[in-house]
Short mmCIF file of C-alpha atoms and ligand atoms in Angstrom, two decimals:
data_model
loop_
_atom_site.label_atom_id
_atom_site.label_comp_id
_atom_site.label_asym_id
_atom_site.label_seq_id
_atom_site.Cartn_x
_atom_site.Cartn_y
_atom_site.Cartn_z
CA MET A 1 6.54 -33.67 -19.82
CA ALA A 2 5.44 -30.13 -20.39
CA TRP A 3 2.75 -28.95 -17.87
CA GLN A 4 -0.79 -28.50 -19.19
CA ALA A 5 -3.89 -26.64 -16.96
CA ASP A 6 -5.66 -29.05 -15.23
CA PRO A 7 -9.29 -29.21 -17.38
CA GLU A 8 -11.73 -28.91 -15.20
CA LEU A 9 -10.68 -25.54 -13.90
CA VAL A 10 -10.59 -24.33 -17.02
CA LYS A 11 -14.24 -24.68 -17.55
CA ARG A 12 -14.77 -23.96 -13.76
CA LEU A 13 -12.75 -20.03 -15.33
CA THR A 14 -14.20 -20.37 -17.70
CA GLN A 15 -17.44 -20.19 -16.28
CA GLU A 16 -17.14 -17.83 -12.82
CA HIS A 17 -15.12 -15.30 -15.54
CA LYS A 18 -18.14 -15.20 -18.17
CA LYS A 19 -18.47 -11.51 -17.55
CA TYR A 20 -15.16 -10.93 -18.29
CA GLY A 21 -15.80 -12.66 -21.75
CA ALA A 22 -11.95 -14.94 -20.18
CA ILE A 23 -10.80 -17.45 -22.56
CA TYR A 24 -9.11 -20.40 -19.73
CA ASP A 25 -9.49 -22.59 -23.25
CA GLU A 26 -5.51 -22.98 -25.34
CA LYS A 27 -7.46 -23.68 -28.43
CA LEU A 28 -8.53 -20.89 -28.45
CA VAL A 29 -6.04 -18.04 -28.05
CA PRO A 30 -6.14 -16.31 -31.54
CA LYS A 31 -2.68 -17.11 -33.64
CA TYR A 32 -0.10 -13.76 -33.72
CA LYS A 33 2.76 -12.81 -34.83
CA LEU A 34 5.41 -11.47 -31.36
CA PRO A 35 7.33 -8.40 -33.46
CA ASP A 36 10.51 -9.04 -33.59
CA ALA A 37 12.62 -7.54 -30.79
CA LEU A 38 16.10 -7.59 -32.92
CA THR A 39 14.12 -5.79 -35.51
CA CYS A 40 14.39 -2.06 -34.45
CA LEU A 41 11.67 0.43 -35.87
CA ASP A 42 13.44 1.59 -38.97
CA GLY A 43 13.42 -2.11 -40.42
CA THR A 44 17.37 -2.21 -39.46
CA LYS A 45 18.35 -6.08 -38.26
CA VAL A 46 19.93 -6.44 -34.94
CA VAL A 47 22.74 -8.23 -34.96
CA ASP A 48 25.30 -7.22 -32.28
CA LYS A 49 24.06 -6.74 -28.93
CA GLU A 50 26.24 -3.06 -29.12
CA THR A 51 24.04 -2.17 -31.78
CA TRP A 52 21.35 -3.64 -29.09
CA ILE A 53 21.93 -1.10 -26.53
CA ARG A 54 22.57 1.81 -28.56
CA LYS A 55 19.89 1.59 -30.46
CA ARG A 56 17.17 -1.10 -30.35
CA ARG A 57 17.01 -1.30 -26.50
CA PRO A 58 16.27 2.35 -25.97
CA GLU A 59 13.66 2.42 -28.63
CA ILE A 60 11.92 -0.29 -26.86
CA LEU A 61 12.07 1.19 -24.02
CA GLU A 62 10.05 4.55 -25.02
CA LEU A 63 7.98 2.25 -26.72
CA PHE A 64 6.89 0.95 -23.21
CA ARG A 65 7.32 4.70 -21.37
CA THR A 66 4.98 5.33 -24.36
CA HIS A 67 2.56 3.28 -24.90
CA MET A 68 2.15 1.36 -21.58
CA TYR A 69 3.34 2.18 -18.13
CA GLY A 70 4.14 6.15 -19.17
CA ARG A 71 7.04 8.57 -18.38
CA LYS A 72 7.40 10.48 -15.38
CA PRO A 73 7.28 13.98 -15.44
CA ALA A 74 10.72 15.42 -15.33
CA GLU A 75 14.28 14.36 -14.17
CA THR A 76 14.21 16.93 -11.53
CA LEU A 77 12.43 14.28 -9.66
CA GLY A 78 16.13 13.18 -8.71
CA CYS A 79 15.54 15.04 -4.73
CA PHE A 80 16.43 11.96 -2.86
CA ARG A 81 16.45 12.28 0.96
CA TYR A 82 16.12 9.48 3.58
CA GLU A 83 16.30 9.38 7.45
CA ILE A 84 17.25 5.77 9.56
CA SER A 85 15.41 5.87 12.35
CA ASP A 86 16.40 2.31 13.86
CA ILE A 87 18.88 0.37 13.82
CA GLU A 88 19.19 -3.07 15.42
CA LYS A 89 21.95 -4.78 15.54
CA ASN A 90 20.28 -7.49 17.95
CA ALA A 91 17.13 -8.52 16.18
CA LEU A 92 14.78 -11.55 15.93
CA GLU A 93 16.32 -12.81 18.67
CA GLY A 94 20.29 -11.79 17.64
CA ILE A 95 19.98 -12.84 14.61
CA ALA A 96 19.88 -9.88 12.46
CA ILE A 97 20.21 -6.45 11.62
CA ARG A 98 17.35 -4.30 11.28
CA LYS A 99 17.14 -1.05 9.94
CA GLN A 100 14.14 1.36 9.62
CA VAL A 101 14.55 4.49 7.00
CA ARG A 102 12.65 6.97 5.90
CA ILE A 103 13.28 7.92 2.42
CA PHE A 104 11.63 11.49 1.18
CA PHE A 105 10.48 12.38 -2.56
CA THR A 106 11.27 15.78 -2.08
CA GLU A 107 12.63 18.75 -0.27
CA LYS A 108 9.08 18.33 1.88
CA GLN A 109 8.66 16.17 5.73
CA ALA A 110 5.86 14.16 2.34
CA PRO A 111 5.24 12.16 0.35
CA PHE A 112 7.80 9.71 2.09
CA MET A 113 8.24 5.95 2.46
CA ASP A 114 9.38 3.21 4.97
CA LEU A 115 11.30 0.61 3.88
CA LEU A 116 12.20 -2.14 6.83
CA VAL A 117 16.20 -4.49 6.46
CA TYR A 118 16.62 -7.17 7.38
CA LEU A 119 20.80 -8.30 7.22
CA PRO A 120 22.48 -11.35 8.15
CA LYS A 121 24.22 -9.65 10.92
CA ASP A 122 27.50 -12.48 10.79
CA ALA A 123 28.17 -10.99 7.31
CA ASP A 124 32.35 -9.67 7.25
CA LYS A 125 31.42 -8.23 4.39
CA PRO A 126 28.63 -5.97 2.52
CA VAL A 127 25.88 -8.50 1.28
CA PRO A 128 23.32 -9.50 -1.84
CA VAL A 129 19.39 -8.09 -0.91
CA PHE A 130 16.40 -9.14 -2.43
CA LEU A 131 13.57 -5.88 -2.36
CA LEU A 132 10.53 -6.45 -2.37
CA LEU A 133 8.08 -3.83 -2.19
CA HIS A 134 4.39 -5.00 -0.37
CA PHE A 135 0.75 -4.94 0.10
CA TYR A 136 0.74 -4.60 3.75
CA GLY A 137 2.72 -2.28 6.41
CA ASN A 138 6.25 -2.82 8.06
CA HIS A 139 4.67 -4.60 11.05
CA THR A 140 3.17 -7.10 8.61
CA ILE A 141 6.61 -8.76 8.14
CA THR A 142 7.57 -9.66 11.59
CA ASP A 143 6.02 -9.42 15.21
CA GLU A 144 8.69 -7.29 16.40
CA LYS A 145 7.46 -4.20 18.48
CA ALA A 146 10.15 -2.53 17.63
CA ILE A 147 8.25 -1.38 13.74
CA PRO A 148 5.36 0.78 13.93
CA ILE A 149 1.33 -0.09 12.79
CA LYS A 150 0.86 3.25 10.70
CA LYS A 151 -2.37 4.05 8.98
CA GLU A 152 -2.72 1.35 5.21
CA TRP A 153 -5.34 2.44 2.87
CA ASP A 154 -8.32 -0.06 2.33
CA ARG A 155 -8.19 -0.34 -1.74
CA GLY A 156 -11.64 -1.02 -1.98
CA LYS A 157 -13.00 1.59 0.12
CA GLY A 158 -10.09 3.56 -0.89
CA VAL A 159 -10.06 5.68 2.86
CA GLN A 160 -7.27 4.28 5.51
CA TYR A 161 -7.89 2.77 8.38
CA LEU A 162 -5.26 1.60 11.52
CA PRO A 163 -4.64 -1.38 11.30
CA GLY A 164 -4.89 -3.60 14.88
CA GLU A 165 -1.77 -5.36 16.99
CA GLU A 166 -3.47 -8.52 15.73
CA THR A 167 -2.43 -8.02 12.73
CA ARG A 168 1.77 -7.93 13.54
CA ALA A 169 3.27 -10.69 11.79
CA SER A 170 -0.01 -11.17 9.73
CA HIS A 171 1.87 -11.51 6.06
CA SER A 172 5.73 -13.13 7.26
CA LYS A 173 4.96 -15.90 5.90
CA THR A 174 5.25 -14.40 2.45
CA ILE A 175 8.68 -12.67 3.05
CA PRO A 176 10.09 -15.48 5.11
CA VAL A 177 13.06 -13.52 6.79
CA LYS A 178 14.98 -15.63 8.93
CA LYS A 179 15.36 -18.21 5.60
CA ILE A 180 15.98 -15.80 3.56
CA LEU A 181 19.21 -14.71 5.76
CA SER A 182 20.57 -17.24 7.12
CA ARG A 183 20.64 -18.16 3.18
CA GLY A 184 23.50 -15.12 3.57
CA TYR A 185 20.77 -13.01 1.49
CA GLY A 186 19.42 -9.53 3.51
CA VAL A 187 15.64 -8.64 2.46
CA ALA A 188 14.35 -4.56 2.06
CA THR A 189 10.47 -3.81 1.55
CA ALA A 190 8.18 -0.75 1.83
CA TYR A 191 4.78 -0.64 1.91
CA TYR A 192 3.51 0.53 -1.47
CA CYS A 193 0.73 2.96 -0.99
CA ASP A 194 3.65 5.08 0.77
CA ILE A 195 4.47 6.22 -2.77
CA VAL A 196 0.70 6.22 -4.31
CA PRO A 197 -2.19 4.14 -2.58
CA ASP A 198 -3.55 1.58 -5.20
CA ILE A 199 -7.26 3.21 -4.76
CA GLY A 200 -8.51 3.75 -8.69
CA ILE A 201 -7.48 6.90 -10.31
CA LYS A 202 -8.25 9.15 -7.12
CA CYS A 203 -4.84 8.15 -6.24
CA PHE A 204 -3.58 10.83 -8.32
CA ASN A 205 -4.17 13.08 -5.95
CA TYR A 206 -2.34 11.34 -3.57
CA GLY A 207 1.50 9.74 -2.60
CA ILE A 208 4.13 10.78 -5.38
CA PHE A 209 1.59 11.95 -8.30
CA LYS A 210 0.35 15.05 -5.59
CA ALA A 211 3.75 16.09 -5.29
CA PHE A 212 5.04 16.28 -8.90
CA ASP A 213 2.13 15.93 -11.65
CA HIS A 214 1.84 19.81 -11.56
CA ILE A 215 5.13 19.35 -13.57
CA PHE A 216 3.23 18.29 -16.01
CA GLY A 217 1.03 21.44 -16.37
CA GLU A 218 -2.87 22.05 -16.49
CA HIS A 219 -3.42 19.39 -19.08
CA LYS A 220 -0.79 15.56 -18.35
CA PRO A 221 -0.80 14.30 -20.96
CA SER A 222 -1.74 10.97 -22.49
CA ASP A 223 1.70 9.26 -22.06
CA ALA A 224 1.97 10.68 -18.19
CA TRP A 225 2.90 7.57 -15.95
CA GLY A 226 0.24 5.44 -13.54
CA ALA A 227 0.67 3.66 -10.27
CA ILE A 228 3.14 0.98 -11.66
CA SER A 229 5.34 3.80 -13.17
CA ALA A 230 4.96 5.50 -10.23
CA TRP A 231 5.99 2.49 -7.54
CA ALA A 232 9.01 1.34 -9.75
CA PHE A 233 9.58 5.03 -9.11
CA GLY A 234 9.77 3.74 -5.89
CA LEU A 235 11.83 1.11 -6.12
CA THR A 236 14.65 3.26 -8.46
CA ARG A 237 14.58 5.91 -4.89
CA ILE A 238 14.89 2.93 -2.45
CA MET A 239 18.06 1.26 -4.77
CA ASP A 240 19.49 5.23 -4.91
CA TYR A 241 19.18 4.88 -0.57
CA PHE A 242 21.25 1.59 -1.22
CA GLU A 243 24.12 2.68 -1.89
CA THR A 244 24.50 4.49 0.73
CA ASP A 245 24.12 1.53 3.14
CA GLU A 246 28.25 0.34 3.72
CA ASN A 247 26.45 -3.51 4.70
CA ILE A 248 24.50 -4.10 1.42
CA ASP A 249 26.19 -5.39 -2.07
CA SER A 250 24.44 -2.33 -4.11
CA LYS A 251 25.80 -4.77 -6.80
CA LYS A 252 24.26 -8.00 -5.53
CA VAL A 253 20.13 -6.56 -5.50
CA ALA A 254 17.39 -8.65 -6.37
CA VAL A 255 14.10 -7.14 -7.66
CA LEU A 256 11.48 -9.12 -7.20
CA GLY A 257 7.97 -9.08 -6.86
CA HIS A 258 3.86 -10.71 -6.58
CA SER A 259 1.24 -9.50 -8.68
CA ARG A 260 0.86 -6.01 -9.58
CA LEU A 261 4.15 -5.93 -7.56
CA GLY A 262 5.63 -8.11 -10.21
CA LYS A 263 4.89 -5.87 -13.10
CA THR A 264 6.32 -2.93 -10.77
CA ALA A 265 9.59 -4.90 -10.55
CA LEU A 266 9.81 -5.63 -14.06
CA TRP A 267 9.20 -1.62 -15.02
CA ALA A 268 11.73 -1.26 -12.50
CA GLY A 269 14.24 -3.54 -13.36
CA ALA A 270 13.96 -2.88 -17.29
CA GLN A 271 14.53 1.01 -16.51
CA ASP A 272 17.54 0.84 -14.31
CA ASP A 273 19.99 -1.47 -14.42
CA ARG A 274 20.71 -1.20 -11.69
CA PHE A 275 18.97 -4.34 -10.46
CA ALA A 276 21.56 -6.77 -11.00
CA ILE A 277 18.77 -9.33 -11.34
CA VAL A 278 14.85 -9.38 -11.58
CA ILE A 279 12.27 -11.48 -10.67
CA SER A 280 8.68 -11.40 -11.69
CA ASN A 281 6.58 -13.48 -9.21
CA ASN A 282 2.72 -14.35 -11.24
CA SER A 283 3.29 -11.33 -12.54
CA GLY A 284 0.58 -11.69 -14.84
CA CYS A 285 -1.39 -9.36 -17.87
CA GLY A 286 0.99 -6.25 -17.96
CA GLY A 287 3.67 -8.17 -16.16
CA ALA A 288 5.48 -10.85 -17.61
CA ALA A 289 3.00 -12.75 -19.64
CA LEU A 290 2.19 -12.25 -23.67
CA SER A 291 -0.66 -9.67 -23.73
CA ARG A 292 -1.56 -11.29 -27.41
CA ARG A 293 -2.57 -14.19 -26.35
CA LYS A 294 -5.54 -12.84 -24.44
CA PHE A 295 -5.75 -15.46 -22.69
CA GLY A 296 -7.08 -14.59 -18.70
CA GLU A 297 -6.75 -11.13 -18.11
CA THR A 298 -6.49 -9.12 -21.05
CA VAL A 299 -5.13 -5.46 -22.01
CA LYS A 300 -8.29 -4.28 -21.18
CA ILE A 301 -9.74 -6.23 -18.76
CA ILE A 302 -6.96 -4.64 -17.09
CA ASN A 303 -7.51 -1.27 -17.90
CA GLU A 304 -11.02 -1.62 -16.61
CA LEU A 305 -10.27 -3.07 -13.31
CA ALA A 306 -7.38 -0.63 -12.27
CA PRO A 307 -7.50 2.66 -15.01
CA HIS A 308 -5.11 3.99 -12.93
CA TRP A 309 -1.25 1.21 -13.93
CA PHE A 310 -0.71 2.30 -16.82
CA CYS A 311 -0.58 5.68 -18.74
CA GLU A 312 -3.65 6.94 -20.75
CA ASN A 313 -2.14 6.07 -24.12
CA PHE A 314 -2.56 2.44 -22.62
CA LYS A 315 -6.78 2.10 -22.96
CA LYS A 316 -6.16 2.18 -26.93
CA TYR A 317 -4.98 -1.10 -27.04
CA ASN A 318 -7.74 -2.05 -25.54
CA ASP A 319 -8.57 -5.51 -27.72
CA LYS A 320 -6.70 -4.42 -30.14
CA GLU A 321 -2.91 -5.96 -28.99
CA ASP A 322 -2.32 -6.58 -33.00
CA LYS A 323 -1.66 -2.94 -32.40
CA LEU A 324 1.23 -2.46 -29.90
CA ALA A 325 4.89 -2.29 -31.27
CA PHE A 326 6.21 -4.46 -28.31
CA ASP A 327 5.23 -7.82 -26.79
CA GLN A 328 6.41 -8.13 -23.24
CA HIS A 329 8.27 -10.39 -24.32
CA MET A 330 10.22 -7.35 -24.92
CA LEU A 331 10.55 -6.22 -21.47
CA ILE A 332 11.96 -8.88 -20.33
CA SER A 333 14.68 -8.51 -23.41
CA LEU A 334 15.69 -4.91 -22.00
CA ILE A 335 16.46 -6.24 -18.51
CA ALA A 336 19.27 -8.17 -20.94
CA PRO A 337 22.36 -9.61 -20.01
CA ARG A 338 21.15 -9.01 -16.45
CA PRO A 339 19.19 -12.55 -15.02
CA VAL A 340 15.64 -12.50 -14.76
CA TYR A 341 13.50 -15.20 -13.03
CA VAL A 342 10.12 -15.91 -13.93
CA ALA A 343 7.92 -17.70 -12.20
CA SER A 344 3.51 -19.14 -11.92
CA ALA A 345 2.00 -20.93 -10.50
CA ASP A 346 -1.04 -23.27 -11.61
CA GLN A 347 -3.91 -22.26 -10.27
CA ASP A 348 -3.66 -18.74 -11.56
CA LEU A 349 -4.99 -19.26 -15.24
CA TRP A 350 -5.23 -15.73 -14.69
CA ALA A 351 -2.29 -14.68 -14.82
CA ASP A 352 -1.28 -17.09 -18.52
CA PRO A 353 1.11 -19.38 -16.99
CA MET A 354 1.75 -20.25 -20.63
CA GLY A 355 2.28 -16.77 -21.70
CA GLU A 356 4.46 -15.87 -19.03
CA PHE A 357 7.09 -18.86 -20.03
CA LEU A 358 6.20 -17.51 -23.86
CA SER A 359 7.66 -14.07 -22.99
CA ALA A 360 10.32 -15.40 -20.87
CA LYS A 361 11.90 -17.80 -23.49
CA ASN A 362 11.46 -15.25 -25.88
CA ALA A 363 13.26 -12.82 -24.38
CA GLU A 364 16.18 -15.64 -25.72
CA VAL A 365 17.48 -14.38 -28.87
CA VAL A 366 18.57 -9.98 -26.77
CA TYR A 367 20.27 -12.78 -24.42
CA ASN A 368 21.99 -14.61 -26.68
CA LEU A 369 23.54 -11.25 -28.20
CA PHE A 370 25.24 -10.99 -25.24
CA GLY A 371 26.77 -14.88 -26.08
CA LEU A 372 24.34 -15.98 -22.59
CA ASP A 373 22.12 -18.68 -22.89
CA GLY A 374 18.81 -17.68 -22.73
CA LEU A 375 15.56 -20.05 -20.89
CA PRO A 376 17.01 -23.19 -21.42
CA ALA A 377 13.53 -25.28 -22.03
CA ASP A 378 11.90 -25.91 -25.58
CA GLU A 379 8.94 -26.38 -24.14
CA ILE A 380 7.15 -25.25 -20.54
CA PRO A 381 8.20 -27.67 -18.22
CA ASP A 382 6.59 -29.20 -15.67
CA LEU A 383 4.91 -28.48 -12.04
CA ASN A 384 7.52 -27.81 -9.56
CA SER A 385 10.87 -28.27 -11.75
CA PRO A 386 12.31 -25.23 -12.09
CA VAL A 387 13.95 -24.33 -14.69
CA MET A 388 17.82 -22.44 -14.64
CA GLY A 389 19.66 -20.52 -17.19
CA THR A 390 20.45 -17.14 -17.25
CA ILE A 391 16.48 -16.42 -17.61
CA GLY A 392 14.88 -19.20 -14.83
CA TYR A 393 11.06 -20.14 -14.64
CA HIS A 394 9.28 -22.05 -13.27
CA ILE A 395 5.51 -23.35 -12.29
CA ARG A 396 4.47 -24.21 -8.99
CA GLU A 397 1.83 -26.17 -7.53
CA GLY A 398 -1.36 -23.42 -6.37
CA ASP A 399 -2.64 -20.30 -6.18
CA HIS A 400 -1.57 -16.99 -6.88
CA ALA A 401 0.57 -16.13 -4.28
CA LEU A 402 4.08 -15.72 -3.37
CA THR A 403 4.97 -18.62 -1.48
CA GLU A 404 7.85 -20.58 0.43
CA TYR A 405 8.79 -22.59 -2.76
CA ASP A 406 9.38 -20.14 -4.99
CA TRP A 407 11.16 -18.24 -2.39
CA ASP A 408 13.83 -21.40 -2.68
CA CYS A 409 13.79 -21.47 -5.96
CA TYR A 410 14.98 -17.22 -6.36
CA ILE A 411 17.52 -18.38 -3.43
CA ASN A 412 18.62 -20.48 -5.33
CA PHE A 413 18.54 -18.76 -8.90
CA CYS A 414 20.48 -15.83 -7.13
CA ASP A 415 23.03 -18.55 -5.66
CA LYS A 416 23.62 -20.32 -9.23
CA HIS A 417 24.74 -16.23 -10.51
CA PHE A 418 25.60 -13.81 -7.66
CA ARG A 419 28.01 -16.63 -6.06
CA LYS A 420 29.80 -18.31 -8.97
CA LYS A 421 32.48 -15.45 -8.71
CA GLY A 422 33.07 -15.27 -5.76
C1 GCU B 501 -5.80 -8.52 -10.04
C2 GCU B 501 -5.26 -8.31 -11.75
C3 GCU B 501 -4.26 -8.84 -11.17
C4 GCU B 501 -3.00 -9.34 -10.72
C5 GCU B 501 -3.17 -9.17 -9.59
C6 GCU B 501 -2.75 -9.14 -8.21
O1 GCU B 501 -5.70 -9.95 -10.54
O2 GCU B 501 -5.79 -8.03 -12.40
O3 GCU B 501 -3.57 -8.18 -13.09
O4 GCU B 501 -1.90 -8.44 -11.00
O5 GCU B 501 -4.31 -8.27 -9.14
O6 GCU B 501 -1.98 -7.17 -8.18
O7 GCU B 501 -3.23 -9.63 -6.77
#
């Protein structure tokens, strides 16, 4: 049976989000036509993977850069430097190797991000790794005292504060480290605000924006990067580090993220094909969900709530989704032929579960060009019934969150793809 939104929830959210004019009723979704992933801007039809790789894929990437996520200032962003501050070979009561790595973005001592890595101790070869940015400091993941508590940003107030000792391990459920290790995977995470703080347009004065945006000169272009692009850039720097770490199999890195960080993981995975698997957890509008459905959060709503996430050009599409030369199925298609997984939650109608499913499904045509299956489901599956082809999808019961259930599915999906060739 195909999932359907709970009518009571639809009623309640329609009422609660009246101020945004958000649509929660399938019957109110406007008629729309998705742009064809396989028709180039000059009308050429893509019928083979070569034309996709050479012509259409770069074209789509450029469209997303120019009109949505924005572009980083210059290729000179290549400076890469890191320092390992901690290696503990008997972490987590002897089951893990823990590493803490400071990754610098320039030759200067700031800005930097602090990466926390846990790897299974008993591995006899480099291990596959899950990489995700996180909403809070690294000390919130486990109770290990060797992880320093650093200042964090209060998103609402736009100020920094020092969290107390009681916040140690407070987000351990979001990243079940021991479970991940027991399945033979490592996991690495960093606090996203180390890259740029998530504090509205004031963020442009901090982090890597502060370090690099002067390259734009006096007038920042309307396609200059927003925070999602900056966070995605942080993920690629972490990948640079992975390539130097002999305990990590950098050819088997699954990048994932929840919500705004799910949007970030998709954009990072679309641009950087070193990420072997890409996973979007409840990424919603600006992530996996189709913009043209205008269901739940819309382009206009997101640009108003988070004016710093996308480039200025994206604001031109407020209430004008039909004018976009792409939709989010094309973001997912950029990940082909690499496996991609999209996950929704039934209470999270703001993120438009149906739009997330349809987007994953409509990316399938590009996977087919590579002789691969796509998403083996003709309609959205029932609750808690994951479907796993080269594209995976599930909708689980519950709220907007990254849960243990989600992790179980992601680990199974990675087993399916990473372990098949031994
Ligand atoms: C808000 C925002 C979403 C985003 C979410 C999150 O709800 O509107 O677009 O995904 O925050 O990041 O938790």
